Amino acid sequence: MIVKTLPPSSRPIQEDSRNGKNRRGDELDVIDVVPEDGTSSLVVRSPRLLAAQKVRTTAQPETLYDPVGIAAHYQNKKVQVLRRIFAVLRPVLSFVFGLWSDSKRGIVVKNDRRRATQLRVLLTQLGPAYIKIGQALSTRPDLVPPVYLEELTKLQDQLPPFPNEIAYQFIKEELGAPPEEVYAELSAQPIAAASLGQVYKGKLKTGEEVAIKVQRPDLREGITIDLYILRNLAAWVQKKVKRVRSDLVGILDELGDRIFEEMDYIHEGENAERFFELYGHIKDVYVPKIYWEYTNRRVLTMEWINGTKLTQTEEISAQGIDARYLIEVGVQCSLRQLLEHGFFHADPHPGNLLATTDGKLAYLDFGMMSEIKPPQRYGLIEAIVHVVNRDFEGLAKDYVKLDFLSPETDLTPIIPAFARVFADAQGASVAELNIKSITDELSALMYEYPFRVPPYYALIIRSLVTLEGIAIYIDPNFKVLSEAYPYVSKRLLTDPAPQLRASLQDLLFKDGRFRWNRLENLLKNARNSQDYDFDLVLNQGIEFLSSERGAFIRDKLVDESVNGLDALGKNVLHNFTSLLRERVGLTAVNKTPAATVEQQQTLEHIKHILGILRETRGFDPVQLASQIAQLLVNSDVQRLGQQIANRFTQKAVARLIRQLLAS
């Protein structure tokens, strides 16, 4: 019989008797068991048991990362652990000695293809944990010489495959039938082999082309012993080296969680569906479909994607596709992953990002995903705003919110240190000042001051640095903050979260003065964001200004609007009296002074902003006229109008009284 695993979206919603709320498959999973006679029946099981209790009677190992259980397992296997340590150290030290020896003999190591190949083979032999290190390095042309880069790129999907017989046996065990009964076609050999599995190209009996990923044998044992050794090493360093304040063990555990999740293909399929729900609507982003009836813990069947790796720029250009544009799409998608929903792809290496034949960016491999909680998401946005605005005091406070610094830390010496690191960040190209170089400088800073690295940070940096490495490969002049700021600007203008409203206030005001140029830059940047909505900005802006939270900005904007109206009135009166005196000859009429320089500047800023709004996508004068008509009957808008009119009247009356007293 064939076991059909239903996707989360197809699972029934149970009623939670404890709180009366609906939940979707949080505690129960449903699988559809189809016997050979074609009849089907639903079987309800716990998701944890789903991994351990399949239709076959053979028990499966636990799919969750359990550092305590792993430690207990290896506690009495010291010989096996020591054997693994020596198995890693011996070839690594031999390779390092070989490099040193070559350099002494005058060989240019960075151009030596023999050594580059040796490094790739070494990492392959050491196993999945070290292969992933090589994959990360394969995206860093700023760190790795071209010859080594070319070899390490092969670690993405050109690893030695394991025998077909084992793969076919896994398919039979996981799906309940041999491959020839499940699939209409299956490639004779795997078309790609990566660190955790290998991929075959196939076709379903219904005609769809699919990619079938089958997990490597004995994977868990090899990874757990490496994680056990590295975790103990991290604990020792954390205990003995006082300068290390970061939670190294927590960082290793975070990585362990992700790797173990990556070894569960049911979990990967759920990740793919969630990724599609959150980001599949983004222009030119494509997420392949998961075929749940042919998916289980060690076998994943998904839609086949015809595409080209982003780093194969010549092949992409030959298809008439702009690789740089697809990187921009990837950056925009990453911004939404990290700053909007918090669910992000932690392994976006070139093997997992393809340019499709119709010019879209396809994401593959959803095994290594992670999440950022809302406080960290808002903290990251605030940090970007403070970097762009050179507000390093605000940036230091952001690092407290992000849990890099404890609340009692004295920020006085850290603020100028931040100024040195971030002073040239805005507008710098990736090659000159990129995330990696900023991270390196921050690492030196963290050694000098009482910083600690929270566990969630490691995978964020891995994700960003990997994506940035692809950007460098395609375009060395790709500007990181320049690409990110339109999205951040849009969020500042439209997100009602109190944290971002506070950031907006900090951005627009300094020493109680309104900074019109900042508002102009914000509007210019925001209109470059793909999903910028002019109507949304207008409606949410009015709602915010009329609320209690917007009182400070509202009062200042009213003052500035009155100054603008006052300047306009003064200029009109000045021009009129000048006309009467100089052209008509009525010299008895006193020439009214024009607007002051400050008032004139305010008027110019208002004109610029109106010009920006006119040039913004979605601006329609006819539609705007109907919107204004609707807004005029809005009580909040009327209240704002009354404030401006009252303030303007008071100012005019005060000026009239001053003129009468002066005469």
CSV table of N, CA, C and O in Angstrom, one decimal, residues 42-142:
chain,number,residue,atom,x,y,z
A,42,LEU,N,-8.8,7.4,6.6
A,42,LEU,CA,-8.0,8.4,7.3
A,42,LEU,C,-7.5,7.8,8.6
A,42,LEU,O,-8.3,7.2,9.3
A,43,VAL,N,-6.2,8.0,8.9
A,43,VAL,CA,-5.7,7.6,10.2
A,43,VAL,C,-5.1,8.9,10.9
A,43,VAL,O,-4.3,9.6,10.3
A,44,VAL,N,-5.6,9.1,12.1
A,44,VAL,CA,-5.1,10.3,12.8
A,44,VAL,C,-4.0,9.9,13.8
A,44,VAL,O,-4.1,9.0,14.6
A,45,ARG,N,-2.9,10.7,13.7
A,45,ARG,CA,-1.7,10.3,14.5
A,45,ARG,C,-1.1,11.6,15.0
A,45,ARG,O,-1.2,12.7,14.4
A,46,SER,N,-0.3,11.5,16.1
A,46,SER,CA,0.5,12.6,16.6
A,46,SER,C,1.6,12.9,15.6
A,46,SER,O,2.1,12.0,15.0
A,47,PRO,N,1.9,14.2,15.4
A,47,PRO,CA,3.0,14.5,14.4
A,47,PRO,C,4.3,13.9,14.9
A,47,PRO,O,5.2,13.6,14.0
A,48,ARG,N,4.6,13.9,16.2
A,48,ARG,CA,5.9,13.3,16.6
A,48,ARG,C,5.9,11.7,16.3
A,48,ARG,O,6.9,11.2,16.0
A,49,LEU,N,4.7,11.1,16.6
A,49,LEU,CA,4.6,9.7,16.3
A,49,LEU,C,4.7,9.4,14.8
A,49,LEU,O,5.1,8.3,14.4
A,50,LEU,N,4.2,10.4,14.0
A,50,LEU,CA,4.3,10.2,12.6
A,50,LEU,C,5.7,9.9,12.1
A,50,LEU,O,5.8,9.1,11.1
A,51,ALA,N,6.7,10.5,12.7
A,51,ALA,CA,8.0,10.3,12.3
A,51,ALA,C,8.5,8.9,12.8
A,51,ALA,O,9.4,8.3,12.2
A,52,ALA,N,7.9,8.4,14.0
A,52,ALA,CA,8.4,7.2,14.6
A,52,ALA,C,7.6,6.0,14.3
A,52,ALA,O,8.0,4.9,14.5
A,53,GLN,N,6.3,6.2,13.9
A,53,GLN,CA,5.4,5.1,13.7
A,53,GLN,C,4.8,5.1,12.3
A,53,GLN,O,3.6,5.6,12.1
A,54,LYS,N,5.5,4.7,11.3
A,54,LYS,CA,5.0,4.7,10.0
A,54,LYS,C,4.2,3.4,9.8
A,54,LYS,O,4.1,2.5,10.7
A,55,VAL,N,3.7,3.2,8.6
A,55,VAL,CA,3.0,2.0,8.3
A,55,VAL,C,3.8,0.7,8.5
A,55,VAL,O,3.4,-0.3,9.0
A,56,ARG,N,5.1,0.8,8.1
A,56,ARG,CA,6.0,-0.3,8.4
A,56,ARG,C,6.2,-0.5,9.9
A,56,ARG,O,6.1,0.5,10.6
A,57,THR,N,6.6,-1.6,10.3
A,57,THR,CA,6.8,-1.9,11.7
A,57,THR,C,8.1,-1.4,12.3
A,57,THR,O,8.3,-1.3,13.5
A,58,THR,N,9.1,-1.2,11.4
A,58,THR,CA,10.4,-0.8,11.8
A,58,THR,C,10.4,0.6,12.5
A,58,THR,O,9.8,1.6,12.0
A,59,ALA,N,10.9,0.7,13.7
A,59,ALA,CA,10.9,2.0,14.5
A,59,ALA,C,11.9,3.0,13.9
A,59,ALA,O,12.9,2.6,13.4
A,60,GLN,N,11.5,4.2,13.9
A,60,GLN,CA,12.3,5.3,13.3
A,60,GLN,C,13.0,6.1,14.5
A,60,GLN,O,12.4,6.3,15.5
A,61,PRO,N,14.2,6.6,14.3
A,61,PRO,CA,14.8,7.5,15.3
A,61,PRO,C,14.1,8.8,15.5
A,61,PRO,O,13.4,9.2,14.6
A,62,GLU,N,14.3,9.4,16.6
A,62,GLU,CA,13.6,10.6,17.0
A,62,GLU,C,14.1,11.7,16.0
A,62,GLU,O,15.2,11.8,15.6
A,63,THR,N,13.2,12.6,15.6
A,63,THR,CA,13.5,13.6,14.6
A,63,THR,C,13.8,15.0,15.3
A,63,THR,O,14.1,15.9,14.5
A,64,LEU,N,13.7,15.1,16.6
A,64,LEU,CA,14.0,16.3,17.2
A,64,LEU,C,15.5,16.3,17.7
A,64,LEU,O,16.0,15.3,18.2
A,65,TYR,N,16.1,17.5,17.7
A,65,TYR,CA,17.5,17.6,18.3
A,65,TYR,C,17.4,17.7,19.8
A,65,TYR,O,16.7,18.5,20.4
A,66,ASP,N,18.0,16.8,20.4
A,66,ASP,CA,18.0,16.7,21.9
A,66,ASP,C,19.4,16.6,22.4
A,66,ASP,O,20.0,15.5,22.5
A,67,PRO,N,20.0,17.8,22.7
A,67,PRO,CA,21.4,17.8,23.2
A,67,PRO,C,21.7,17.0,24.4
A,67,PRO,O,22.8,16.4,24.6
A,68,VAL,N,20.7,17.0,25.4
A,68,VAL,CA,20.9,16.2,26.6
A,68,VAL,C,20.9,14.7,26.3
A,68,VAL,O,21.7,13.9,26.8
A,69,GLY,N,20.0,14.3,25.4
A,69,GLY,CA,19.9,12.9,25.0
A,69,GLY,C,21.2,12.5,24.3
A,69,GLY,O,21.7,11.3,24.5
A,70,ILE,N,21.7,13.3,23.4
A,70,ILE,CA,22.9,13.0,22.6
A,70,ILE,C,24.1,12.9,23.6
A,70,ILE,O,24.9,12.0,23.4
A,71,ALA,N,24.2,13.8,24.5
A,71,ALA,CA,25.3,13.8,25.5
A,71,ALA,C,25.2,12.5,26.3
A,71,ALA,O,26.3,11.8,26.5
A,72,ALA,N,24.0,12.1,26.7
A,72,ALA,CA,23.9,10.8,27.4
A,72,ALA,C,24.3,9.6,26.6
A,72,ALA,O,24.9,8.7,27.0
A,73,HIS,N,24.0,9.7,25.3
A,73,HIS,CA,24.3,8.6,24.4
A,73,HIS,C,25.8,8.4,24.2
A,73,HIS,O,26.3,7.3,24.2
A,74,TYR,N,26.6,9.6,24.1
A,74,TYR,CA,28.0,9.5,23.9
A,74,TYR,C,28.8,9.5,25.2
A,74,TYR,O,30.0,9.4,25.1
A,75,GLN,N,28.1,9.6,26.3
A,75,GLN,CA,28.8,9.7,27.6
A,75,GLN,C,29.7,8.5,27.8
A,75,GLN,O,30.9,8.6,28.3
A,76,ASN,N,29.3,7.3,27.5
A,76,ASN,CA,30.0,6.1,27.7
A,76,ASN,C,30.7,5.6,26.4
A,76,ASN,O,31.0,4.4,26.3
A,77,LYS,N,30.8,6.5,25.4
A,77,LYS,CA,31.4,6.1,24.1
A,77,LYS,C,32.6,7.0,23.8
A,77,LYS,O,32.7,7.5,22.7
A,78,LYS,N,33.5,7.1,24.8
A,78,LYS,CA,34.6,8.0,24.7
A,78,LYS,C,35.6,7.6,23.6
A,78,LYS,O,36.1,8.4,22.9
A,79,VAL,N,35.7,6.3,23.4
A,79,VAL,CA,36.6,5.8,22.4
A,79,VAL,C,36.1,6.3,21.0
A,79,VAL,O,36.9,6.7,20.1
A,80,GLN,N,34.8,6.1,20.8
A,80,GLN,CA,34.2,6.5,19.5
A,80,GLN,C,34.4,8.0,19.3
A,80,GLN,O,34.7,8.5,18.2
A,81,VAL,N,34.2,8.8,20.3
A,81,VAL,CA,34.3,10.3,20.2
A,81,VAL,C,35.8,10.7,19.9
A,81,VAL,O,36.0,11.5,19.0
A,82,LEU,N,36.7,10.1,20.7
A,82,LEU,CA,38.1,10.4,20.4
A,82,LEU,C,38.5,10.0,19.0
A,82,LEU,O,39.3,10.7,18.3
A,83,ARG,N,38.0,8.8,18.5
A,83,ARG,CA,38.3,8.4,17.2
A,83,ARG,C,37.8,9.4,16.2
A,83,ARG,O,38.5,9.7,15.2
A,84,ARG,N,36.6,10.0,16.4
A,84,ARG,CA,36.1,11.0,15.5
A,84,ARG,C,36.9,12.3,15.5
A,84,ARG,O,37.2,12.9,14.5
A,85,ILE,N,37.4,12.7,16.7
A,85,ILE,CA,38.2,13.9,16.9
A,85,ILE,C,39.5,13.7,16.1
A,85,ILE,O,39.9,14.6,15.3
A,86,PHE,N,40.1,12.6,16.2
A,86,PHE,CA,41.4,12.4,15.5
A,86,PHE,C,41.1,12.2,14.0
A,86,PHE,O,41.9,12.7,13.2
A,87,ALA,N,39.9,11.7,13.6
A,87,ALA,CA,39.6,11.5,12.2
A,87,ALA,C,39.4,12.9,11.6
A,87,ALA,O,39.7,13.0,10.4
A,88,VAL,N,39.0,13.9,12.3
A,88,VAL,CA,38.9,15.2,11.8
A,88,VAL,C,40.2,16.0,11.8
A,88,VAL,O,40.6,16.6,10.8
A,89,LEU,N,40.9,15.9,13.0
A,89,LEU,CA,42.1,16.7,13.1
A,89,LEU,C,43.2,16.2,12.2
A,89,LEU,O,44.0,17.1,11.6
A,90,ARG,N,43.4,14.9,12.0
A,90,ARG,CA,44.5,14.4,11.2
A,90,ARG,C,44.5,15.0,9.8
A,90,ARG,O,45.5,15.6,9.3
A,91,PRO,N,43.4,14.9,9.0
A,91,PRO,CA,43.5,15.4,7.6
A,91,PRO,C,43.5,17.0,7.6
A,91,PRO,O,44.1,17.5,6.7
A,92,VAL,N,42.9,17.6,8.6
A,92,VAL,CA,42.9,19.1,8.6
A,92,VAL,C,44.3,19.6,8.9
A,92,VAL,O,44.7,20.5,8.2
A,93,LEU,N,45.0,19.0,9.9
A,93,LEU,CA,46.3,19.5,10.2
A,93,LEU,C,47.3,19.2,9.0
A,93,LEU,O,48.2,19.9,8.7
A,94,SER,N,47.0,18.0,8.4
A,94,SER,CA,47.8,17.7,7.2
A,94,SER,C,47.6,18.7,6.1
A,94,SER,O,48.6,19.1,5.4
A,95,PHE,N,46.4,19.1,5.8
A,95,PHE,CA,46.1,20.1,4.8
A,95,PHE,C,46.8,21.4,5.1
A,95,PHE,O,47.4,22.0,4.2
A,96,VAL,N,46.6,21.9,6.4
A,96,VAL,CA,47.2,23.1,6.8
A,96,VAL,C,48.7,23.1,6.6
A,96,VAL,O,49.4,24.0,6.2
A,97,PHE,N,49.3,22.0,7.1
A,97,PHE,CA,50.8,21.8,6.9
A,97,PHE,C,51.2,21.9,5.4
A,97,PHE,O,52.2,22.5,5.1
A,98,GLY,N,50.4,21.3,4.6
A,98,GLY,CA,50.7,21.3,3.2
A,98,GLY,C,50.7,22.7,2.6
A,98,GLY,O,51.5,23.1,1.8
A,99,LEU,N,49.7,23.5,3.0
A,99,LEU,CA,49.6,24.9,2.6
A,99,LEU,C,50.9,25.7,3.0
A,99,LEU,O,51.5,26.5,2.3
A,100,TRP,N,51.2,25.4,4.3
A,100,TRP,CA,52.4,26.1,4.8
A,100,TRP,C,53.7,25.7,4.1
A,100,TRP,O,54.5,26.6,3.7
A,101,SER,N,53.8,24.4,3.8
A,101,SER,CA,55.0,23.9,3.1
A,101,SER,C,55.0,24.5,1.7
A,101,SER,O,56.1,24.9,1.2
A,102,ASP,N,53.9,24.6,1.0
A,102,ASP,CA,53.8,25.2,-0.4
A,102,ASP,C,54.3,26.6,-0.4
A,102,ASP,O,55.0,27.1,-1.2
A,103,SER,N,53.8,27.4,0.6
A,103,SER,CA,54.1,28.8,0.7
A,103,SER,C,55.6,29.0,0.9
A,103,SER,O,56.3,29.9,0.4
A,104,LYS,N,56.2,28.1,1.7
A,104,LYS,CA,57.7,28.2,1.9
A,104,LYS,C,58.5,27.8,0.7
A,104,LYS,O,59.6,28.3,0.5
A,105,ARG,N,57.9,27.0,-0.2
A,105,ARG,CA,58.6,26.6,-1.5
A,105,ARG,C,58.3,27.6,-2.6
A,105,ARG,O,58.6,27.4,-3.7
A,106,GLY,N,57.6,28.7,-2.3
A,106,GLY,CA,57.3,29.7,-3.3
A,106,GLY,C,56.1,29.5,-4.1
A,106,GLY,O,55.9,30.2,-5.1
A,107,ILE,N,55.3,28.5,-3.8
A,107,ILE,CA,54.1,28.2,-4.6
A,107,ILE,C,53.0,29.1,-4.2
A,107,ILE,O,52.8,29.4,-3.0
A,108,VAL,N,52.3,29.7,-5.2
A,108,VAL,CA,51.2,30.6,-4.9
A,108,VAL,C,50.0,29.8,-4.5
A,108,VAL,O,49.3,29.2,-5.4
A,109,VAL,N,49.7,29.7,-3.2
A,109,VAL,CA,48.7,28.7,-2.8
A,109,VAL,C,47.3,29.1,-3.3
A,109,VAL,O,46.5,28.2,-3.7
A,110,LYS,N,47.0,30.4,-3.4
A,110,LYS,CA,45.7,30.8,-3.8
A,110,LYS,C,45.3,30.4,-5.2
A,110,LYS,O,44.2,30.4,-5.6
A,111,ASN,N,46.4,30.1,-6.0
A,111,ASN,CA,46.1,29.8,-7.4
A,111,ASN,C,46.3,28.3,-7.7
A,111,ASN,O,46.4,27.8,-8.8
A,112,ASP,N,46.5,27.5,-6.6
A,112,ASP,CA,46.9,26.1,-6.8
A,112,ASP,C,45.6,25.2,-6.8
A,112,ASP,O,44.9,25.0,-5.8
A,113,ARG,N,45.2,24.8,-8.0
A,113,ARG,CA,44.0,24.0,-8.2
A,113,ARG,C,44.1,22.7,-7.5
A,113,ARG,O,43.1,22.2,-7.0
A,114,ARG,N,45.3,22.1,-7.4
A,114,ARG,CA,45.5,20.9,-6.7
A,114,ARG,C,45.0,21.0,-5.2
A,114,ARG,O,44.3,20.1,-4.7
A,115,ARG,N,45.4,22.0,-4.6
A,115,ARG,CA,45.1,22.2,-3.2
A,115,ARG,C,43.6,22.5,-3.0
A,115,ARG,O,42.9,22.1,-2.1
A,116,ALA,N,43.0,23.3,-4.0
A,116,ALA,CA,41.6,23.6,-4.0
A,116,ALA,C,40.8,22.3,-4.0
A,116,ALA,O,39.8,22.1,-3.3
A,117,THR,N,41.1,21.4,-4.9
A,117,THR,CA,40.5,20.1,-5.1
A,117,THR,C,40.6,19.3,-3.8
A,117,THR,O,39.7,18.7,-3.3
A,118,GLN,N,41.8,19.4,-3.2
A,118,GLN,CA,42.1,18.6,-2.0
A,118,GLN,C,41.2,19.1,-0.9
A,118,GLN,O,40.6,18.3,-0.1
A,119,LEU,N,41.0,20.4,-0.8
A,119,LEU,CA,40.1,21.0,0.3
A,119,LEU,C,38.6,20.5,0.1
A,119,LEU,O,38.0,20.2,1.0
A,120,ARG,N,38.2,20.5,-1.2
A,120,ARG,CA,36.8,20.1,-1.5
A,120,ARG,C,36.6,18.6,-1.1
A,120,ARG,O,35.6,18.2,-0.4
A,121,VAL,N,37.6,17.8,-1.4
A,121,VAL,CA,37.5,16.4,-1.1
A,121,VAL,C,37.6,16.2,0.4
A,121,VAL,O,36.9,15.3,1.0
A,122,LEU,N,38.4,17.0,1.1
A,122,LEU,CA,38.5,16.9,2.6
A,122,LEU,C,37.2,17.2,3.2
A,122,LEU,O,36.8,16.4,4.1
A,123,LEU,N,36.6,18.3,2.8
A,123,LEU,CA,35.3,18.6,3.5
A,123,LEU,C,34.2,17.6,3.2
A,123,LEU,O,33.4,17.3,4.0
A,124,THR,N,34.3,17.0,2.0
A,124,THR,CA,33.3,16.0,1.6
A,124,THR,C,33.5,14.8,2.5
A,124,THR,O,32.5,14.2,3.0
A,125,GLN,N,34.7,14.4,2.7
A,125,GLN,CA,35.0,13.2,3.5
A,125,GLN,C,34.7,13.4,5.0
A,125,GLN,O,34.3,12.5,5.7
A,126,LEU,N,34.8,14.7,5.5
A,126,LEU,CA,34.5,14.9,6.9
A,126,LEU,C,33.0,14.9,7.2
A,126,LEU,O,32.6,14.7,8.4
A,127,GLY,N,32.2,15.0,6.2
A,127,GLY,CA,30.7,14.8,6.5
A,127,GLY,C,29.9,16.1,6.3
A,127,GLY,O,30.4,17.2,6.1
A,128,PRO,N,28.6,16.0,6.5
A,128,PRO,CA,27.6,17.0,6.3
A,128,PRO,C,27.9,18.4,7.0
A,128,PRO,O,27.7,19.4,6.5
A,129,ALA,N,28.3,18.3,8.3
A,129,ALA,CA,28.6,19.5,9.1
A,129,ALA,C,29.6,20.4,8.4
A,129,ALA,O,29.5,21.6,8.3
A,130,TYR,N,30.7,19.7,7.9
A,130,TYR,CA,31.8,20.4,7.3
A,130,TYR,C,31.5,20.8,5.8
A,130,TYR,O,32.0,21.8,5.3
A,131,ILE,N,30.6,20.0,5.2
A,131,ILE,CA,30.2,20.3,3.8
A,131,ILE,C,29.4,21.7,3.9
A,131,ILE,O,29.6,22.5,3.0
A,132,LYS,N,28.6,21.9,4.9
A,132,LYS,CA,27.9,23.1,5.0
A,132,LYS,C,28.8,24.3,5.2
A,132,LYS,O,28.5,25.4,4.8
A,133,ILE,N,29.9,24.1,5.9
A,133,ILE,CA,30.9,25.2,6.0
A,133,ILE,C,31.5,25.5,4.7
A,133,ILE,O,31.6,26.7,4.3
A,134,GLY,N,31.8,24.5,3.9
A,134,GLY,CA,32.3,24.7,2.5
A,134,GLY,C,31.2,25.4,1.6
A,134,GLY,O,31.6,26.3,0.8
A,135,GLN,N,30.0,25.0,1.8
A,135,GLN,CA,28.9,25.7,1.0
A,135,GLN,C,28.8,27.2,1.3
A,135,GLN,O,28.6,28.0,0.4
A,136,ALA,N,29.0,27.5,2.6
A,136,ALA,CA,28.9,28.9,3.0
A,136,ALA,C,30.1,29.7,2.4
A,136,ALA,O,30.0,30.8,1.9
A,137,LEU,N,31.3,29.1,2.4
A,137,LEU,CA,32.5,29.7,1.8
A,137,LEU,C,32.4,29.8,0.3
A,137,LEU,O,32.9,30.8,-0.3
A,138,SER,N,31.6,28.9,-0.3
A,138,SER,CA,31.5,28.9,-1.8
A,138,SER,C,30.7,30.2,-2.3
A,138,SER,O,30.7,30.4,-3.6
A,139,THR,N,30.1,30.9,-1.5
A,139,THR,CA,29.4,32.1,-1.9
A,139,THR,C,30.2,33.4,-1.6
A,139,THR,O,29.6,34.5,-1.7
A,140,ARG,N,31.4,33.3,-1.2
A,140,ARG,CA,32.2,34.5,-0.7
A,140,ARG,C,33.4,34.7,-1.6
A,140,ARG,O,34.5,34.4,-1.3
A,141,PRO,N,33.2,35.3,-2.8
A,141,PRO,CA,34.3,35.7,-3.7
A,141,PRO,C,35.2,36.7,-3.1
A,141,PRO,O,36.4,36.9,-3.5
A,142,ASP,N,34.7,37.4,-2.1
A,142,ASP,CA,35.6,38.4,-1.4
A,142,ASP,C,36.5,37.8,-0.4
A,142,ASP,O,37.5,38.4,0.1
